[in-house]
């Protein structure tokens, strides 16, 4: 594709290399470039999805020569690509690196960049297309965009495109997100802005659309008539590590909810879009966010839970409390855990709570979406030893152990009527293997193809912050008095359990977790062996 139109999943993804282009990375010396962007570009190159006419221009404050930059990137790719680096692919790649050292606020840098781009266009035949990737701290987003505009680098025409990729965090509350959009839109067209949320780069997240809309059997039951409630869990074993400086200003709510968790919720709850065109998908996602009932201050106190981890034990290892982590205040009030109940006020979901929880230093790493269905009438089992029927549960395992699992009741063999919960299971690795991936491959490829479907539109970002803002306000006005309130290695504070208990529900247990499957398979084998003997 060589125009600046935005494409859609259906038109563009034919497995062809991306458009000829120069990719300019602001923040080329940083962690994101090293761990994600370079390895992802290499994986794309190996999959023949990088065009022949391609160049990478790294920019950062570090004083590298072009050769030193290339060598550093080579080292990073070898370390993080998740695959053995192939000599042929690397040699096709190695001649495409350029480097500029400079301060992002210095207008002189952008003049040098213009000259370098002109040189690159000649040497690598990149046809004037440019992808500016802002892998920088968020305070540089507006100035970099403004400076690019000032030297004419954001100007596109019918034959060339200019796109700007913005990393998260996109604002730190509603007013700052609105302001950031305003500043960017003064110098760029909305269609030139690619707001990244790395959750949308995950295959399992993209698969929610395929699962829902490429199968006829789920959509008829995907609503308030059959679904009792939905749970979204993003639990991490890791603590804040060395990111205390950033995390102290963000906290779990800002860090995870208006972005990653809302992607999961909108893809799960949205109406079928009229096509896979980016606008059509974004329209439906945005409608979900707009339909979420904003929490009044009273309901924030009642329906939103915050927590901070204390020391504890994870995988047999003692880990420190959040307040003892580097760059964290010893009396920090920053939440490392949040849970809440949200209601999507539309015809499909009215009355179906969406519970979400996310936390650091939890018992185990798991990101999943649990759709819990309504219980069937008990009537048939009244005169049997069965005392209750477990509701069916569909678990979409985003990570780790990517897959989907349906839990249902089955008759336990024997003369007495007994029921046991069993799982019907799909594991990605069983069917599709696990190609090397950093999660950024699809996103980078889509930027080159001009497909913004997996990126966030301005109004989506603002709609997300609108939901979160009342919680930020109440929590700011009423600082927590019980922090730390959960032990590392637990499943979070007791109030999060109460949130569900008082509505007669509970957080999904590990029924569809891999270890549970192994345990139930072993139990089944044991039963089979004892039946034979
Ligand atoms: C990032 C957050 O956006 O997502 C981190 O800033 C968090 O705090 C991370 O750890 C989680 O991503 P993933 O892909 O490991 O689930």
JSON list of N, CA, C and O and ligand atoms in Angstrom, two decimals, residues 168 198-199 202 234 236 243 246-247 255-256 260 360 365 367 399, ligand 1:
[
{"chain": "A", "resi": 168, "resn": "UNK", "atom": "N", "xyz": [2.61, 4.30, 25.55]},
{"chain": "A", "resi": 168, "resn": "UNK", "atom": "CA", "xyz": [1.91, 4.68, 26.77]},
{"chain": "A", "resi": 168, "resn": "UNK", "atom": "C", "xyz": [2.92, 5.19, 27.81]},
{"chain": "A", "resi": 168, "resn": "UNK", "atom": "O", "xyz": [4.08, 4.85, 27.66]},
{"chain": "A", "resi": 198, "resn": "UNK", "atom": "N", "xyz": [0.47, -2.20, 24.11]},
{"chain": "A", "resi": 198, "resn": "UNK", "atom": "CA", "xyz": [1.11, -3.46, 23.71]},
{"chain": "A", "resi": 198, "resn": "UNK", "atom": "C", "xyz": [0.21, -4.67, 23.93]},
{"chain": "A", "resi": 198, "resn": "UNK", "atom": "O", "xyz": [0.47, -5.73, 23.37]},
{"chain": "A", "resi": 199, "resn": "UNK", "atom": "N", "xyz": [-0.86, -4.53, 24.71]},
{"chain": "A", "resi": 199, "resn": "UNK", "atom": "CA", "xyz": [-1.78, -5.66, 24.86]},
{"chain": "A", "resi": 199, "resn": "UNK", "atom": "C", "xyz": [-2.42, -6.04, 23.53]},
{"chain": "A", "resi": 199, "resn": "UNK", "atom": "O", "xyz": [-2.74, -7.19, 23.28]},
{"chain": "A", "resi": 202, "resn": "UNK", "atom": "N", "xyz": [-0.75, -8.72, 21.46]},
{"chain": "A", "resi": 202, "resn": "UNK", "atom": "CA", "xyz": [-0.76, -10.12, 21.89]},
{"chain": "A", "resi": 202, "resn": "UNK", "atom": "C", "xyz": [-1.75, -10.90, 21.02]},
{"chain": "A", "resi": 202, "resn": "UNK", "atom": "O", "xyz": [-2.90, -10.48, 20.86]},
{"chain": "A", "resi": 234, "resn": "UNK", "atom": "N", "xyz": [-5.62, -9.46, 35.68]},
{"chain": "A", "resi": 234, "resn": "UNK", "atom": "CA", "xyz": [-4.24, -9.30, 35.19]},
{"chain": "A", "resi": 234, "resn": "UNK", "atom": "C", "xyz": [-3.35, -9.33, 36.43]},
{"chain": "A", "resi": 234, "resn": "UNK", "atom": "O", "xyz": [-3.19, -8.32, 37.12]},
{"chain": "A", "resi": 236, "resn": "UNK", "atom": "N", "xyz": [0.29, -10.20, 38.25]},
{"chain": "A", "resi": 236, "resn": "UNK", "atom": "CA", "xyz": [1.72, -10.33, 37.97]},
{"chain": "A", "resi": 236, "resn": "UNK", "atom": "C", "xyz": [2.45, -10.84, 39.21]},
{"chain": "A", "resi": 236, "resn": "UNK", "atom": "O", "xyz": [2.09, -10.45, 40.32]},
{"chain": "A", "resi": 243, "resn": "UNK", "atom": "N", "xyz": [11.37, 0.28, 38.46]},
{"chain": "A", "resi": 243, "resn": "UNK", "atom": "CA", "xyz": [10.55, 1.36, 37.89]},
{"chain": "A", "resi": 243, "resn": "UNK", "atom": "C", "xyz": [9.83, 2.18, 38.95]},
{"chain": "A", "resi": 243, "resn": "UNK", "atom": "O", "xyz": [8.81, 2.81, 38.67]},
{"chain": "A", "resi": 246, "resn": "UNK", "atom": "N", "xyz": [8.80, 5.90, 38.14]},
{"chain": "A", "resi": 246, "resn": "UNK", "atom": "CA", "xyz": [7.60, 6.06, 37.32]},
{"chain": "A", "resi": 246, "resn": "UNK", "atom": "C", "xyz": [6.36, 5.59, 38.09]},
{"chain": "A", "resi": 246, "resn": "UNK", "atom": "O", "xyz": [5.34, 6.27, 38.13]},
{"chain": "A", "resi": 247, "resn": "UNK", "atom": "N", "xyz": [6.48, 4.43, 38.72]},
{"chain": "A", "resi": 247, "resn": "UNK", "atom": "CA", "xyz": [5.29, 3.80, 39.29]},
{"chain": "A", "resi": 247, "resn": "UNK", "atom": "C", "xyz": [4.70, 4.63, 40.44]},
{"chain": "A", "resi": 247, "resn": "UNK", "atom": "O", "xyz": [3.48, 4.65, 40.63]},
{"chain": "A", "resi": 255, "resn": "UNK", "atom": "N", "xyz": [-1.69, 2.66, 35.52]},
{"chain": "A", "resi": 255, "resn": "UNK", "atom": "CA", "xyz": [-0.74, 1.84, 34.77]},
{"chain": "A", "resi": 255, "resn": "UNK", "atom": "C", "xyz": [-1.44, 0.75, 33.94]},
{"chain": "A", "resi": 255, "resn": "UNK", "atom": "O", "xyz": [-0.98, 0.41, 32.86]},
{"chain": "A", "resi": 256, "resn": "UNK", "atom": "N", "xyz": [-2.55, 0.23, 34.45]},
{"chain": "A", "resi": 256, "resn": "UNK", "atom": "CA", "xyz": [-3.13, -0.96, 33.79]},
{"chain": "A", "resi": 256, "resn": "UNK", "atom": "C", "xyz": [-4.58, -0.81, 33.32]},
{"chain": "A", "resi": 256, "resn": "UNK", "atom": "O", "xyz": [-4.98, -1.49, 32.38]},
{"chain": "A", "resi": 260, "resn": "UNK", "atom": "N", "xyz": [-4.65, -1.34, 29.13]},
{"chain": "A", "resi": 260, "resn": "UNK", "atom": "CA", "xyz": [-4.67, -2.78, 28.88]},
{"chain": "A", "resi": 260, "resn": "UNK", "atom": "C", "xyz": [-6.00, -3.44, 29.25]},
{"chain": "A", "resi": 260, "resn": "UNK", "atom": "O", "xyz": [-6.58, -4.20, 28.48]},
{"chain": "A", "resi": 360, "resn": "UNK", "atom": "N", "xyz": [0.35, -6.33, 41.38]},
{"chain": "A", "resi": 360, "resn": "UNK", "atom": "CA", "xyz": [1.72, -6.81, 41.32]},
{"chain": "A", "resi": 360, "resn": "UNK", "atom": "C", "xyz": [1.97, -7.69, 42.54]},
{"chain": "A", "resi": 360, "resn": "UNK", "atom": "O", "xyz": [1.27, -7.57, 43.55]},
{"chain": "A", "resi": 365, "resn": "UNK", "atom": "N", "xyz": [1.48, -15.46, 37.93]},
{"chain": "A", "resi": 365, "resn": "UNK", "atom": "CA", "xyz": [1.22, -14.60, 36.78]},
{"chain": "A", "resi": 365, "resn": "UNK", "atom": "C", "xyz": [0.08, -15.20, 35.96]},
{"chain": "A", "resi": 365, "resn": "UNK", "atom": "O", "xyz": [0.15, -16.34, 35.51]},
{"chain": "A", "resi": 367, "resn": "UNK", "atom": "N", "xyz": [-3.11, -13.69, 33.13]},
{"chain": "A", "resi": 367, "resn": "UNK", "atom": "CA", "xyz": [-4.04, -12.70, 32.59]},
{"chain": "A", "resi": 367, "resn": "UNK", "atom": "C", "xyz": [-5.14, -13.50, 31.91]},
{"chain": "A", "resi": 367, "resn": "UNK", "atom": "O", "xyz": [-4.86, -14.30, 31.01]},
{"chain": "A", "resi": 399, "resn": "UNK", "atom": "N", "xyz": [-2.42, -14.99, 28.92]},
{"chain": "A", "resi": 399, "resn": "UNK", "atom": "CA", "xyz": [-1.03, -15.37, 29.19]},
{"chain": "A", "resi": 399, "resn": "UNK", "atom": "C", "xyz": [-0.89, -15.82, 30.62]},
{"chain": "A", "resi": 399, "resn": "UNK", "atom": "O", "xyz": [-1.71, -15.40, 31.44]},
{"chain": "B", "resi": 1, "resn": "LIG", "atom": "C1", "xyz": [3.02, -2.24, 31.31]},
{"chain": "B", "resi": 1, "resn": "LIG", "atom": "C2", "xyz": [2.98, -1.73, 32.71]},
{"chain": "B", "resi": 1, "resn": "LIG", "atom": "O1", "xyz": [2.31, -1.40, 30.45]},
{"chain": "B", "resi": 1, "resn": "LIG", "atom": "O2", "xyz": [2.44, -3.54, 31.28]},
{"chain": "B", "resi": 1, "resn": "LIG", "atom": "C3", "xyz": [3.72, -2.66, 33.64]},
{"chain": "B", "resi": 1, "resn": "LIG", "atom": "O3", "xyz": [3.55, -0.44, 32.76]},
{"chain": "B", "resi": 1, "resn": "LIG", "atom": "C4", "xyz": [3.19, -4.06, 33.52]},
{"chain": "B", "resi": 1, "resn": "LIG", "atom": "O4", "xyz": [3.67, -2.21, 34.98]},
{"chain": "B", "resi": 1, "resn": "LIG", "atom": "C5", "xyz": [3.12, -4.49, 32.07]},
{"chain": "B", "resi": 1, "resn": "LIG", "atom": "O5", "xyz": [4.05, -4.90, 34.24]},
{"chain": "B", "resi": 1, "resn": "LIG", "atom": "C6", "xyz": [2.39, -5.80, 31.93]},
{"chain": "B", "resi": 1, "resn": "LIG", "atom": "O6", "xyz": [2.55, -6.26, 30.62]},
{"chain": "B", "resi": 1, "resn": "LIG", "atom": "P1", "xyz": [2.53, -7.81, 30.30]},
{"chain": "B", "resi": 1, "resn": "LIG", "atom": "O7", "xyz": [2.63, -7.86, 28.82]},
{"chain": "B", "resi": 1, "resn": "LIG", "atom": "O8", "xyz": [3.70, -8.42, 31.01]},
{"chain": "B", "resi": 1, "resn": "LIG", "atom": "O9", "xyz": [1.24, -8.33, 30.84]}
]
